[in-house]
mmCIF file of C-alpha atoms in Angstrom:
data_model
loop_
_atom_site.group_PDB
_atom_site.id
_atom_site.type_symbol
_atom_site.label_atom_id
_atom_site.label_comp_id
_atom_site.label_asym_id
_atom_site.label_seq_id
_atom_site.Cartn_x
_atom_site.Cartn_y
_atom_site.Cartn_z
ATOM 1 C CA MET A 1 -2.096 29.868 -1.850
ATOM 2 C CA GLY A 2 -4.524 30.731 0.951
ATOM 3 C CA LEU A 3 -6.493 27.524 0.587
ATOM 4 C CA ASN A 4 -9.768 27.640 2.508
ATOM 5 C CA ASN A 5 -11.660 24.478 1.561
ATOM 6 C CA ALA A 6 -11.167 21.117 -0.100
ATOM 7 C CA ILE A 7 -13.101 18.020 -1.082
ATOM 8 C CA VAL A 8 -11.419 14.626 -0.880
ATOM 9 C CA ILE A 9 -12.918 11.821 -2.973
ATOM 10 C CA GLY A 10 -12.420 8.516 -1.193
ATOM 11 C CA ALA A 11 -12.116 7.530 2.476
ATOM 12 C CA GLY A 12 -9.239 5.120 2.021
ATOM 13 C CA ILE A 13 -5.794 5.492 3.535
ATOM 14 C CA GLY A 14 -4.557 8.161 1.142
ATOM 15 C CA GLY A 15 -7.775 10.165 1.203
ATOM 16 C CA LEU A 16 -8.056 10.156 4.979
ATOM 17 C CA ALA A 17 -4.383 11.035 5.416
ATOM 18 C CA ALA A 18 -4.803 13.959 3.011
ATOM 19 C CA ALA A 19 -7.910 15.102 4.890
ATOM 20 C CA CYS A 20 -6.032 15.009 8.192
ATOM 21 C CA ALA A 21 -2.980 16.791 6.812
ATOM 22 C CA LEU A 22 -5.069 19.531 5.202
ATOM 23 C CA ALA A 23 -7.323 20.009 8.225
ATOM 24 C CA ARG A 24 -4.311 20.315 10.553
ATOM 25 C CA ARG A 25 -3.242 23.245 8.389
ATOM 26 C CA GLY A 26 -6.590 25.024 8.773
ATOM 27 C CA VAL A 27 -8.375 23.872 5.618
ATOM 28 C CA ALA A 28 -12.090 22.994 5.833
ATOM 29 C CA VAL A 29 -12.290 19.477 4.401
ATOM 30 C CA THR A 30 -15.186 17.287 3.275
ATOM 31 C CA VAL A 31 -14.598 13.629 2.432
ATOM 32 C CA LEU A 32 -16.948 11.965 -0.069
ATOM 33 C CA GLU A 33 -17.130 8.163 0.177
ATOM 34 C CA GLN A 34 -19.280 5.903 -1.980
ATOM 35 C CA ALA A 35 -19.627 3.199 0.698
ATOM 36 C CA PRO A 36 -22.422 3.699 3.248
ATOM 37 C CA ALA A 37 -19.938 3.703 6.126
ATOM 38 C CA ILE A 38 -16.306 3.031 6.933
ATOM 39 C CA ARG A 39 -16.236 -0.754 7.276
ATOM 40 C CA GLU A 40 -13.636 -3.342 8.250
ATOM 41 C CA VAL A 41 -12.441 -4.509 4.866
ATOM 42 C CA GLY A 42 -9.113 -5.731 3.607
ATOM 43 C CA ALA A 43 -6.508 -7.453 5.708
ATOM 44 C CA GLY A 44 -2.950 -6.528 6.610
ATOM 45 C CA LEU A 45 -0.542 -3.738 5.728
ATOM 46 C CA GLN A 46 3.180 -3.294 6.077
ATOM 47 C CA ILE A 47 3.924 0.270 7.083
ATOM 48 C CA SER A 48 7.583 0.905 6.405
ATOM 49 C CA PRO A 49 9.544 3.747 8.059
ATOM 50 C CA ASN A 50 8.828 6.218 5.253
ATOM 51 C CA GLY A 51 5.074 5.742 5.677
ATOM 52 C CA LEU A 52 5.307 5.721 9.462
ATOM 53 C CA ALA A 53 7.012 9.111 9.329
ATOM 54 C CA VAL A 54 3.756 10.552 7.973
ATOM 55 C CA LEU A 55 1.608 8.783 10.559
ATOM 56 C CA ARG A 56 3.934 9.999 13.291
ATOM 57 C CA ALA A 57 3.671 13.569 12.000
ATOM 58 C CA LEU A 58 -0.125 13.203 12.075
ATOM 59 C CA GLY A 59 0.126 12.179 15.739
ATOM 60 C CA LEU A 60 -1.041 8.587 15.201
ATOM 61 C CA GLU A 61 1.909 6.370 16.098
ATOM 62 C CA LYS A 62 0.892 5.764 19.724
ATOM 63 C CA ARG A 63 -2.732 5.204 18.761
ATOM 64 C CA LEU A 64 -1.759 2.547 16.235
ATOM 65 C CA LYS A 65 0.412 0.721 18.727
ATOM 66 C CA ALA A 66 -2.478 0.740 21.196
ATOM 67 C CA GLN A 67 -4.610 -0.866 18.478
ATOM 68 C CA GLY A 68 -2.180 -3.786 18.214
ATOM 69 C CA ALA A 69 0.246 -2.747 15.487
ATOM 70 C CA VAL A 70 3.192 -5.148 15.555
ATOM 71 C CA GLN A 71 6.735 -3.848 15.245
ATOM 72 C CA GLY A 72 8.461 -5.924 12.584
ATOM 73 C CA GLN A 73 11.791 -7.462 13.507
ATOM 74 C CA ALA A 74 12.877 -8.749 10.105
ATOM 75 C CA VAL A 75 11.977 -9.667 6.562
ATOM 76 C CA VAL A 76 12.805 -13.347 6.086
ATOM 77 C CA MET A 77 12.989 -15.185 2.770
ATOM 78 C CA GLN A 78 12.805 -18.965 2.536
ATOM 79 C CA ALA A 79 12.338 -21.565 -0.191
ATOM 80 C CA PHE A 80 9.163 -23.653 -0.197
ATOM 81 C CA ASP A 81 11.141 -26.903 -0.588
ATOM 82 C CA LYS A 82 14.139 -26.411 1.726
ATOM 83 C CA GLN A 83 14.761 -25.931 5.435
ATOM 84 C CA GLY A 84 16.365 -22.791 6.791
ATOM 85 C CA ASP A 85 16.335 -19.161 5.721
ATOM 86 C CA VAL A 86 17.558 -18.029 2.336
ATOM 87 C CA ALA A 87 18.046 -14.494 3.653
ATOM 88 C CA ARG A 88 17.113 -12.329 6.620
ATOM 89 C CA LEU A 89 16.843 -8.538 6.513
ATOM 90 C CA ASP A 90 17.232 -7.431 10.125
ATOM 91 C CA LEU A 91 14.881 -4.496 10.658
ATOM 92 C CA THR A 92 16.117 -3.977 14.224
ATOM 93 C CA GLN A 93 19.287 -2.509 12.702
ATOM 94 C CA LEU A 94 17.374 0.423 11.233
ATOM 95 C CA PRO A 95 17.913 3.822 12.922
ATOM 96 C CA ALA A 96 15.824 4.270 16.059
ATOM 97 C CA GLN A 97 13.060 6.326 14.436
ATOM 98 C CA GLN A 98 12.759 4.047 11.418
ATOM 99 C CA ARG A 99 10.342 1.466 12.790
ATOM 100 C CA TYR A 100 8.529 -1.035 10.579
ATOM 101 C CA LEU A 101 4.957 -1.927 11.532
ATOM 102 C CA PHE A 102 2.461 -4.643 10.600
ATOM 103 C CA MET A 103 -1.176 -3.681 11.118
ATOM 104 C CA HIS A 104 -4.702 -4.414 9.994
ATOM 105 C CA ARG A 105 -5.890 -2.088 7.245
ATOM 106 C CA ALA A 106 -9.142 -1.494 9.135
ATOM 107 C CA ASP A 107 -7.220 -0.329 12.220
ATOM 108 C CA LEU A 108 -5.266 2.222 10.211
ATOM 109 C CA VAL A 109 -8.402 3.474 8.451
ATOM 110 C CA ASP A 110 -10.172 3.747 11.825
ATOM 111 C CA ALA A 111 -7.294 5.710 13.361
ATOM 112 C CA LEU A 112 -7.144 8.088 10.396
ATOM 113 C CA ALA A 113 -10.929 8.564 10.364
ATOM 114 C CA ARG A 114 -10.987 9.336 14.091
ATOM 115 C CA ALA A 115 -8.155 11.817 13.665
ATOM 116 C CA ALA A 116 -9.987 13.456 10.764
ATOM 117 C CA ARG A 117 -13.146 13.859 12.818
ATOM 118 C CA GLU A 118 -11.097 15.347 15.658
ATOM 119 C CA GLN A 119 -9.897 17.932 13.119
ATOM 120 C CA ASN A 120 -13.538 18.694 12.177
ATOM 121 C CA VAL A 121 -13.392 16.983 8.786
ATOM 122 C CA SER A 122 -16.909 16.355 7.426
ATOM 123 C CA PHE A 123 -17.949 13.046 5.858
ATOM 124 C CA GLU A 124 -20.642 12.283 3.294
ATOM 125 C CA PHE A 125 -21.186 8.532 2.897
ATOM 126 C CA GLY A 126 -23.085 6.768 0.139
ATOM 127 C CA THR A 127 -21.898 9.488 -2.223
ATOM 128 C CA GLN A 128 -20.931 8.356 -5.725
ATOM 129 C CA VAL A 129 -18.960 10.837 -7.825
ATOM 130 C CA GLU A 130 -19.853 10.556 -11.506
ATOM 131 C CA ASP A 131 -17.893 13.419 -13.035
ATOM 132 C CA VAL A 132 -15.098 15.822 -12.146
ATOM 133 C CA VAL A 133 -14.564 19.132 -13.945
ATOM 134 C CA ALA A 134 -11.339 21.019 -13.294
ATOM 135 C CA GLY A 135 -11.321 24.804 -13.273
ATOM 136 C CA ASP A 136 -10.962 27.902 -11.150
ATOM 137 C CA MET A 137 -13.497 26.332 -8.783
ATOM 138 C CA PRO A 138 -13.549 22.559 -9.578
ATOM 139 C CA GLN A 139 -16.977 20.942 -9.715
ATOM 140 C CA LEU A 140 -18.142 17.413 -8.952
ATOM 141 C CA THR A 141 -21.350 15.867 -10.222
ATOM 142 C CA LEU A 142 -22.789 13.111 -8.044
ATOM 143 C CA ALA A 143 -24.914 10.111 -8.983
ATOM 144 C CA ASP A 144 -28.041 11.826 -7.666
ATOM 145 C CA GLY A 145 -27.461 14.776 -10.011
ATOM 146 C CA SER A 146 -26.330 17.194 -7.314
ATOM 147 C CA THR A 147 -23.050 19.082 -7.549
ATOM 148 C CA ARG A 148 -20.268 20.048 -5.177
ATOM 149 C CA ARG A 149 -17.582 22.720 -5.525
ATOM 150 C CA ALA A 150 -14.365 23.411 -3.649
ATOM 151 C CA GLU A 151 -11.116 25.296 -4.178
ATOM 152 C CA LEU A 152 -9.250 21.958 -4.211
ATOM 153 C CA VAL A 153 -10.521 18.518 -5.177
ATOM 154 C CA VAL A 154 -8.313 15.566 -4.206
ATOM 155 C CA GLY A 155 -8.860 12.391 -6.194
ATOM 156 C CA ALA A 156 -8.030 9.598 -3.760
ATOM 157 C CA ASP A 157 -10.567 7.275 -5.348
ATOM 158 C CA GLY A 158 -8.295 4.395 -6.298
ATOM 159 C CA ILE A 159 -7.712 2.491 -9.506
ATOM 160 C CA HIS A 160 -11.162 3.339 -10.883
ATOM 161 C CA SER A 161 -10.731 7.043 -10.148
ATOM 162 C CA ARG A 162 -13.156 9.447 -11.793
ATOM 163 C CA ALA A 163 -10.691 12.244 -11.093
ATOM 164 C CA ARG A 164 -7.938 10.393 -12.979
ATOM 165 C CA VAL A 165 -10.236 9.984 -15.979
ATOM 166 C CA ALA A 166 -11.099 13.695 -15.864
ATOM 167 C CA LEU A 167 -7.433 14.678 -16.047
ATOM 168 C CA ASN A 168 -6.064 11.928 -18.285
ATOM 169 C CA GLY A 169 -8.913 10.190 -20.065
ATOM 170 C CA ALA A 170 -9.572 6.481 -19.662
ATOM 171 C CA ASP A 171 -6.724 3.984 -19.806
ATOM 172 C CA ALA A 172 -6.859 0.205 -20.069
ATOM 173 C CA GLY A 173 -4.800 -1.634 -17.498
ATOM 174 C CA PHE A 174 -3.346 -4.941 -18.583
ATOM 175 C CA PHE A 175 -3.410 -8.210 -16.681
ATOM 176 C CA THR A 176 0.100 -9.065 -15.467
ATOM 177 C CA GLY A 177 -0.482 -12.808 -15.473
ATOM 178 C CA GLN A 178 -0.505 -12.838 -11.679
ATOM 179 C CA VAL A 179 -3.246 -13.109 -9.081
ATOM 180 C CA ALA A 180 -3.117 -12.647 -5.332
ATOM 181 C CA TRP A 181 -5.249 -14.153 -2.598
ATOM 182 C CA ARG A 182 -5.592 -12.288 0.697
ATOM 183 C CA ALA A 183 -6.708 -13.635 4.047
ATOM 184 C CA ALA A 184 -6.164 -13.270 7.786
ATOM 185 C CA VAL A 185 -6.117 -16.384 9.970
ATOM 186 C CA PRO A 186 -5.661 -17.063 13.705
ATOM 187 C CA ASN A 187 -2.019 -17.248 14.731
ATOM 188 C CA THR A 188 -1.931 -20.874 15.790
ATOM 189 C CA VAL A 189 1.617 -21.379 14.434
ATOM 190 C CA GLY A 190 3.466 -18.973 16.713
ATOM 191 C CA HIS A 191 4.386 -16.762 13.781
ATOM 192 C CA ALA A 192 7.321 -14.545 14.693
ATOM 193 C CA ASP A 193 7.161 -10.754 14.341
ATOM 194 C CA VAL A 194 8.603 -10.923 10.837
ATOM 195 C CA ALA A 195 7.415 -10.674 7.265
ATOM 196 C CA MET A 196 8.025 -14.182 5.924
ATOM 197 C CA VAL A 197 8.365 -14.574 2.145
ATOM 198 C CA THR A 198 8.080 -18.245 1.158
ATOM 199 C CA MET A 199 9.245 -18.526 -2.457
ATOM 200 C CA GLY A 200 8.133 -21.198 -4.907
ATOM 201 C CA ALA A 201 8.060 -21.923 -8.617
ATOM 202 C CA GLY A 202 5.801 -19.299 -10.175
ATOM 203 C CA ARG A 203 4.315 -18.309 -6.812
ATOM 204 C CA HIS A 204 5.114 -17.016 -3.345
ATOM 205 C CA LEU A 205 3.444 -16.488 0.038
ATOM 206 C CA VAL A 206 3.932 -13.470 2.302
ATOM 207 C CA SER A 207 2.868 -13.800 5.934
ATOM 208 C CA TYR A 208 3.163 -11.542 8.975
ATOM 209 C CA PRO A 209 1.360 -11.037 12.317
ATOM 210 C CA LEU A 210 -1.439 -8.554 13.039
ATOM 211 C CA ARG A 211 -3.252 -7.222 16.108
ATOM 212 C CA GLY A 212 -0.654 -8.000 18.707
ATOM 213 C CA GLY A 213 0.119 -11.340 17.078
ATOM 214 C CA ALA A 214 -3.416 -12.719 17.375
ATOM 215 C CA LEU A 215 -3.779 -12.977 13.594
ATOM 216 C CA VAL A 216 -1.530 -13.721 10.640
ATOM 217 C CA ASN A 217 -1.996 -11.896 7.359
ATOM 218 C CA LEU A 218 -1.471 -13.851 4.148
ATOM 219 C CA VAL A 219 -0.861 -12.657 0.612
ATOM 220 C CA ALA A 220 -0.428 -15.558 -1.810
ATOM 221 C CA VAL A 221 0.613 -14.718 -5.372
ATOM 222 C CA GLU A 222 0.451 -17.107 -8.323
ATOM 223 C CA GLU A 223 1.438 -16.711 -11.964
ATOM 224 C CA ARG A 224 -1.306 -17.925 -14.279
ATOM 225 C CA GLU A 225 -2.760 -17.309 -17.715
ATOM 226 C CA THR A 226 -6.410 -17.090 -16.696
ATOM 227 C CA TRP A 227 -7.586 -13.570 -16.040
ATOM 228 C CA ALA A 228 -8.942 -12.457 -12.672
ATOM 229 C CA GLU A 229 -10.985 -9.341 -12.000
ATOM 230 C CA GLU A 230 -9.107 -6.259 -10.845
ATOM 231 C CA GLY A 231 -9.654 -5.157 -7.259
ATOM 232 C CA TRP A 232 -8.867 -6.767 -3.921
ATOM 233 C CA ASN A 233 -12.221 -7.661 -2.387
ATOM 234 C CA HIS A 234 -13.624 -10.477 -4.579
ATOM 235 C CA PRO A 235 -14.399 -13.641 -2.561
ATOM 236 C CA ASP A 236 -12.934 -16.929 -3.812
ATOM 237 C CA ASP A 237 -13.083 -20.591 -2.849
ATOM 238 C CA ALA A 238 -10.266 -21.503 -0.460
ATOM 239 C CA ALA A 239 -9.858 -24.775 -2.374
ATOM 240 C CA ASN A 240 -8.438 -22.810 -5.296
ATOM 241 C CA LEU A 241 -5.792 -21.272 -3.055
ATOM 242 C CA ARG A 242 -4.887 -24.646 -1.542
ATOM 243 C CA GLN A 243 -4.593 -26.253 -4.955
ATOM 244 C CA ALA A 244 -2.298 -23.493 -6.221
ATOM 245 C CA PHE A 245 0.009 -23.928 -3.220
ATOM 246 C CA ALA A 246 -0.252 -27.701 -2.855
ATOM 247 C CA ALA A 247 3.545 -28.114 -2.981
ATOM 248 C CA PHE A 248 4.105 -25.840 0.028
ATOM 249 C CA SER A 249 4.635 -27.506 3.417
ATOM 250 C CA GLY A 250 5.433 -26.625 7.033
ATOM 251 C CA THR A 251 4.228 -23.324 8.438
ATOM 252 C CA ALA A 252 3.164 -22.044 5.024
ATOM 253 C CA ARG A 253 0.981 -25.115 4.526
ATOM 254 C CA ALA A 254 -0.604 -24.756 7.973
ATOM 255 C CA LEU A 255 -1.450 -21.117 7.332
ATOM 256 C CA ILE A 256 -2.976 -21.824 3.924
ATOM 257 C CA ASP A 257 -5.001 -24.719 5.323
ATOM 258 C CA ALA A 258 -6.474 -22.357 7.938
ATOM 259 C CA VAL A 259 -7.939 -19.981 5.320
ATOM 260 C CA GLU A 260 -11.737 -20.115 5.106
ATOM 261 C CA VAL A 261 -12.843 -17.391 2.653
ATOM 262 C CA PRO A 262 -9.985 -15.624 0.852
ATOM 263 C CA THR A 263 -10.372 -12.680 -1.469
ATOM 264 C CA LEU A 264 -8.889 -12.849 -4.953
ATOM 265 C CA TRP A 265 -7.119 -9.954 -6.605
ATOM 266 C CA GLY A 266 -6.148 -9.829 -10.274
ATOM 267 C CA LEU A 267 -2.913 -7.882 -10.535
ATOM 268 C CA HIS A 268 -3.133 -5.351 -13.354
ATOM 269 C CA ARG A 269 -0.673 -2.696 -14.428
ATOM 270 C CA HIS A 270 -1.677 0.861 -15.185
ATOM 271 C CA PRO A 271 0.757 3.586 -16.189
ATOM 272 C CA VAL A 272 1.680 6.358 -13.820
ATOM 273 C CA ALA A 273 -0.742 9.136 -14.718
ATOM 274 C CA ALA A 274 0.731 11.665 -17.122
ATOM 275 C CA VAL A 275 -1.280 14.459 -15.461
ATOM 276 C CA TRP A 276 -1.662 14.476 -11.665
ATOM 277 C CA GLN A 277 -3.118 17.963 -11.364
ATOM 278 C CA ARG A 278 -4.947 20.627 -13.281
ATOM 279 C CA GLY A 279 -7.440 23.346 -12.461
ATOM 280 C CA GLY A 280 -7.595 22.692 -8.730
ATOM 281 C CA VAL A 281 -7.874 18.890 -9.058
ATOM 282 C CA ALA A 282 -5.053 16.662 -7.795
ATOM 283 C CA LEU A 283 -4.547 12.898 -7.689
ATOM 284 C CA LEU A 284 -2.821 10.771 -5.091
ATOM 285 C CA GLY A 285 -2.209 7.110 -4.305
ATOM 286 C CA ASP A 286 -3.562 4.478 -6.693
ATOM 287 C CA ALA A 287 -5.497 7.131 -8.602
ATOM 288 C CA ALA A 288 -2.154 8.558 -9.728
ATOM 289 C CA HIS A 289 0.128 5.521 -9.682
ATOM 290 C CA PRO A 290 -1.297 2.013 -9.126
ATOM 291 C CA THR A 291 1.458 -0.086 -7.595
ATOM 292 C CA LEU A 292 2.013 -3.848 -7.588
ATOM 293 C CA PRO A 293 2.374 -5.303 -4.074
ATOM 294 C CA PHE A 294 5.901 -6.718 -4.369
ATOM 295 C CA LEU A 295 7.582 -3.979 -2.334
ATOM 296 C CA ALA A 296 4.716 -3.380 0.142
ATOM 297 C CA GLN A 297 4.606 0.322 -0.772
ATOM 298 C CA GLY A 298 1.071 1.021 -1.990
ATOM 299 C CA ALA A 299 -0.190 2.460 1.295
ATOM 300 C CA ASN A 300 3.168 4.036 2.088
ATOM 301 C CA MET A 301 3.289 5.942 -1.203
ATOM 302 C CA ALA A 302 -0.286 7.156 -0.628
ATOM 303 C CA LEU A 303 0.718 8.443 2.812
ATOM 304 C CA GLU A 304 3.718 10.245 1.358
ATOM 305 C CA ASP A 305 1.567 11.736 -1.416
ATOM 306 C CA ALA A 306 -0.974 12.985 1.104
ATOM 307 C CA TRP A 307 1.582 14.813 3.217
ATOM 308 C CA VAL A 308 3.450 16.351 0.273
ATOM 309 C CA LEU A 309 0.227 17.503 -1.386
ATOM 310 C CA ALA A 310 -1.101 19.136 1.787
ATOM 311 C CA ASP A 311 2.244 20.763 2.494
ATOM 312 C CA HIS A 312 2.546 22.177 -1.011
ATOM 313 C CA VAL A 313 -0.981 23.521 -1.442
ATOM 314 C CA THR A 314 -0.955 25.260 1.934
ATOM 315 C CA ARG A 315 2.540 26.729 1.621
ATOM 316 C CA GLY A 316 3.606 26.638 -2.000
ATOM 317 C CA GLY A 317 1.878 29.478 -3.859
ATOM 318 C CA THR A 318 0.238 29.317 -7.260
ATOM 319 C CA ALA A 319 2.527 26.597 -8.658
ATOM 320 C CA ALA A 320 1.988 24.302 -5.691
ATOM 321 C CA LEU A 321 0.188 21.532 -7.562
ATOM 322 C CA GLU A 322 2.749 21.482 -10.360
ATOM 323 C CA ALA A 323 5.530 21.258 -7.769
ATOM 324 C CA TYR A 324 3.715 18.393 -6.024
ATOM 325 C CA GLN A 325 3.612 16.348 -9.223
ATOM 326 C CA ALA A 326 7.203 17.175 -10.148
ATOM 327 C CA LEU A 327 8.433 16.040 -6.744
ATOM 328 C CA ARG A 328 6.429 12.820 -6.511
ATOM 329 C CA VAL A 329 6.696 11.346 -10.021
ATOM 330 C CA PRO A 330 10.385 10.320 -9.885
ATOM 331 C CA ARG A 331 9.968 8.663 -6.491
ATOM 332 C CA VAL A 332 6.854 6.640 -7.243
ATOM 333 C CA THR A 333 8.233 5.650 -10.639
ATOM 334 C CA ARG A 334 11.317 4.186 -8.966
ATOM 335 C CA VAL A 335 9.225 2.350 -6.388
ATOM 336 C CA ILE A 336 7.004 0.847 -9.089
ATOM 337 C CA LYS A 337 10.013 -0.310 -11.108
ATOM 338 C CA VAL A 338 11.629 -2.005 -8.103
ATOM 339 C CA ALA A 339 8.334 -3.657 -7.115
ATOM 340 C CA GLU A 340 7.891 -5.086 -10.609
ATOM 341 C CA GLY A 341 11.425 -6.462 -10.524
ATOM 342 C CA ASN A 342 10.842 -8.355 -7.281
ATOM 343 C CA ALA A 343 8.199 -10.688 -8.705
ATOM 344 C CA TRP A 344 10.532 -12.832 -10.812
ATOM 345 C CA ARG A 345 13.022 -13.141 -7.934
ATOM 346 C CA TYR A 346 10.328 -14.661 -5.745
ATOM 347 C CA HIS A 347 9.107 -17.067 -8.444
ATOM 348 C CA LEU A 348 12.266 -18.800 -9.669
ATOM 349 C CA HIS A 349 11.943 -22.478 -10.567
ATOM 350 C CA PRO A 350 14.367 -25.040 -9.075
ATOM 351 C CA GLY A 351 17.568 -25.106 -11.095
ATOM 352 C CA PRO A 352 20.907 -23.307 -11.577
ATOM 353 C CA LEU A 353 19.439 -19.792 -11.744
ATOM 354 C CA ARG A 354 17.512 -20.201 -8.497
ATOM 355 C CA ALA A 355 20.501 -21.808 -6.801
ATOM 356 C CA LEU A 356 22.751 -18.914 -7.815
ATOM 357 C CA ALA A 357 20.224 -16.259 -6.817
ATOM 358 C CA HIS A 358 19.594 -17.860 -3.418
ATOM 359 C CA LEU A 359 23.323 -18.277 -2.816
ATOM 360 C CA GLY A 360 23.815 -14.575 -3.405
ATOM 361 C CA LEU A 361 21.017 -13.701 -0.976
ATOM 362 C CA ARG A 362 22.279 -16.140 1.637
ATOM 363 C CA THR A 363 25.865 -14.894 1.386
ATOM 364 C CA GLY A 364 24.869 -11.245 1.608
ATOM 365 C CA SER A 365 22.563 -11.906 4.538
ATOM 366 C CA ARG A 366 25.222 -13.763 6.476
ATOM 367 C CA PHE A 367 28.343 -11.751 5.744
ATOM 368 C CA ALA A 368 27.096 -8.257 4.859
ATOM 369 C CA PRO A 369 23.731 -7.786 6.619
ATOM 370 C CA ARG A 370 24.137 -4.047 7.109
ATOM 371 C CA ARG A 371 24.965 -3.609 3.451
ATOM 372 C CA MET A 372 21.802 -5.489 2.478
ATOM 373 C CA LEU A 373 19.739 -3.268 4.740
ATOM 374 C CA GLY A 374 21.531 -0.194 3.420
ATOM 375 C CA ALA A 375 20.251 -0.989 -0.050
ATOM 376 C CA PHE A 376 16.848 0.240 1.192
ATOM 377 C CA ASP A 377 18.070 3.570 2.567
ATOM 378 C CA TRP A 378 16.643 5.409 -0.451
ATOM 379 C CA LEU A 379 13.209 3.989 0.402
ATOM 380 C CA TYR A 380 12.973 3.665 4.183
ATOM 381 C CA GLY A 381 15.148 6.663 5.036
ATOM 382 C CA HIS A 382 13.077 9.086 2.954
ATOM 383 C CA ASP A 383 11.040 11.328 5.285
ATOM 384 C CA VAL A 384 8.664 13.664 3.461
ATOM 385 C CA THR A 385 7.769 15.384 6.741
ATOM 386 C CA ALA A 386 11.327 16.484 7.579
ATOM 387 C CA GLY A 387 11.557 20.209 8.118
ATOM 388 C CA ALA A 388 7.873 20.913 7.563
ATOM 389 C CA PRO A 389 5.561 22.478 10.174
ATOM 390 C CA ARG A 390 3.168 19.937 11.696
#
């Protein structure tokens, strides 16, 4: 394809990863970001082996560990009203290269931004993209009326993507009837290096350590009829979180009680974009396929997208963008379907169905742990960087 230059819209995880991957292949990249600077926002992330493969290929694994990324030992499921584990997925049994990390979103963004700058990627902050026009030389119109052109425009601008609208028209997401609070609190409970899923009736809490175990990240999901605004950075009163999880006790209760100012996130569903690319414009991450958080794959899918897109457009000839979409759609569609299916499993009410479901999890965890872990081979064992030049 002989790609010389590219503009990436959005300095989030997917956008920065795409900028790094393109720049490493000799493309001159400019990142446009509407915020005035890269700031510490968000809380924790679970980077599963498939996402870590991309970060490793970008040369960032050691840097992230130095920043306090925690290697996850297990995913543990427990019931809010009973002692003992319902199930334990032992992540130490994964192949040696398939590590599972917990890290602060800000630390990953910082590492990617530093790597991008080291590859001579340019940044323009406080830059709001108003319109995207695909074509032989795609054009962007900014809020100040100025324009930008590049051979490739990457829309990594999230759920409110202007690039997605340009390729697909507007779509109306629908409220799923679920909200999520996010927070990070001091680790005063000695939280193990595991992702703990505490399951309750119509709600669940996910917790795991960050920054060398100094903090614990919380994601608390509740089913409810009242709508909440889409997006993950809207402050809420901690009393609302505590009221929603009043029946939880033990470690989960202590963690929730420690929250001071959570953010509230209304979980909405949008379809996978019908068109990911046209006329030199390509989408990735949430701009192409917003993903519910019940499989912890939002950031990981964006990382995979970024690598595959960069690899295709710098090696794949004139049909590179079409090939990128064709390769990614089946995978992200499967991930989204599995994530949606997890929600009801976490939210079962006490009764025969919950008892049967938990018995199945407990039995599998105890007597066939490797088989349970093997059920994730299609996800964790998928390495988009395998065989590609780095």
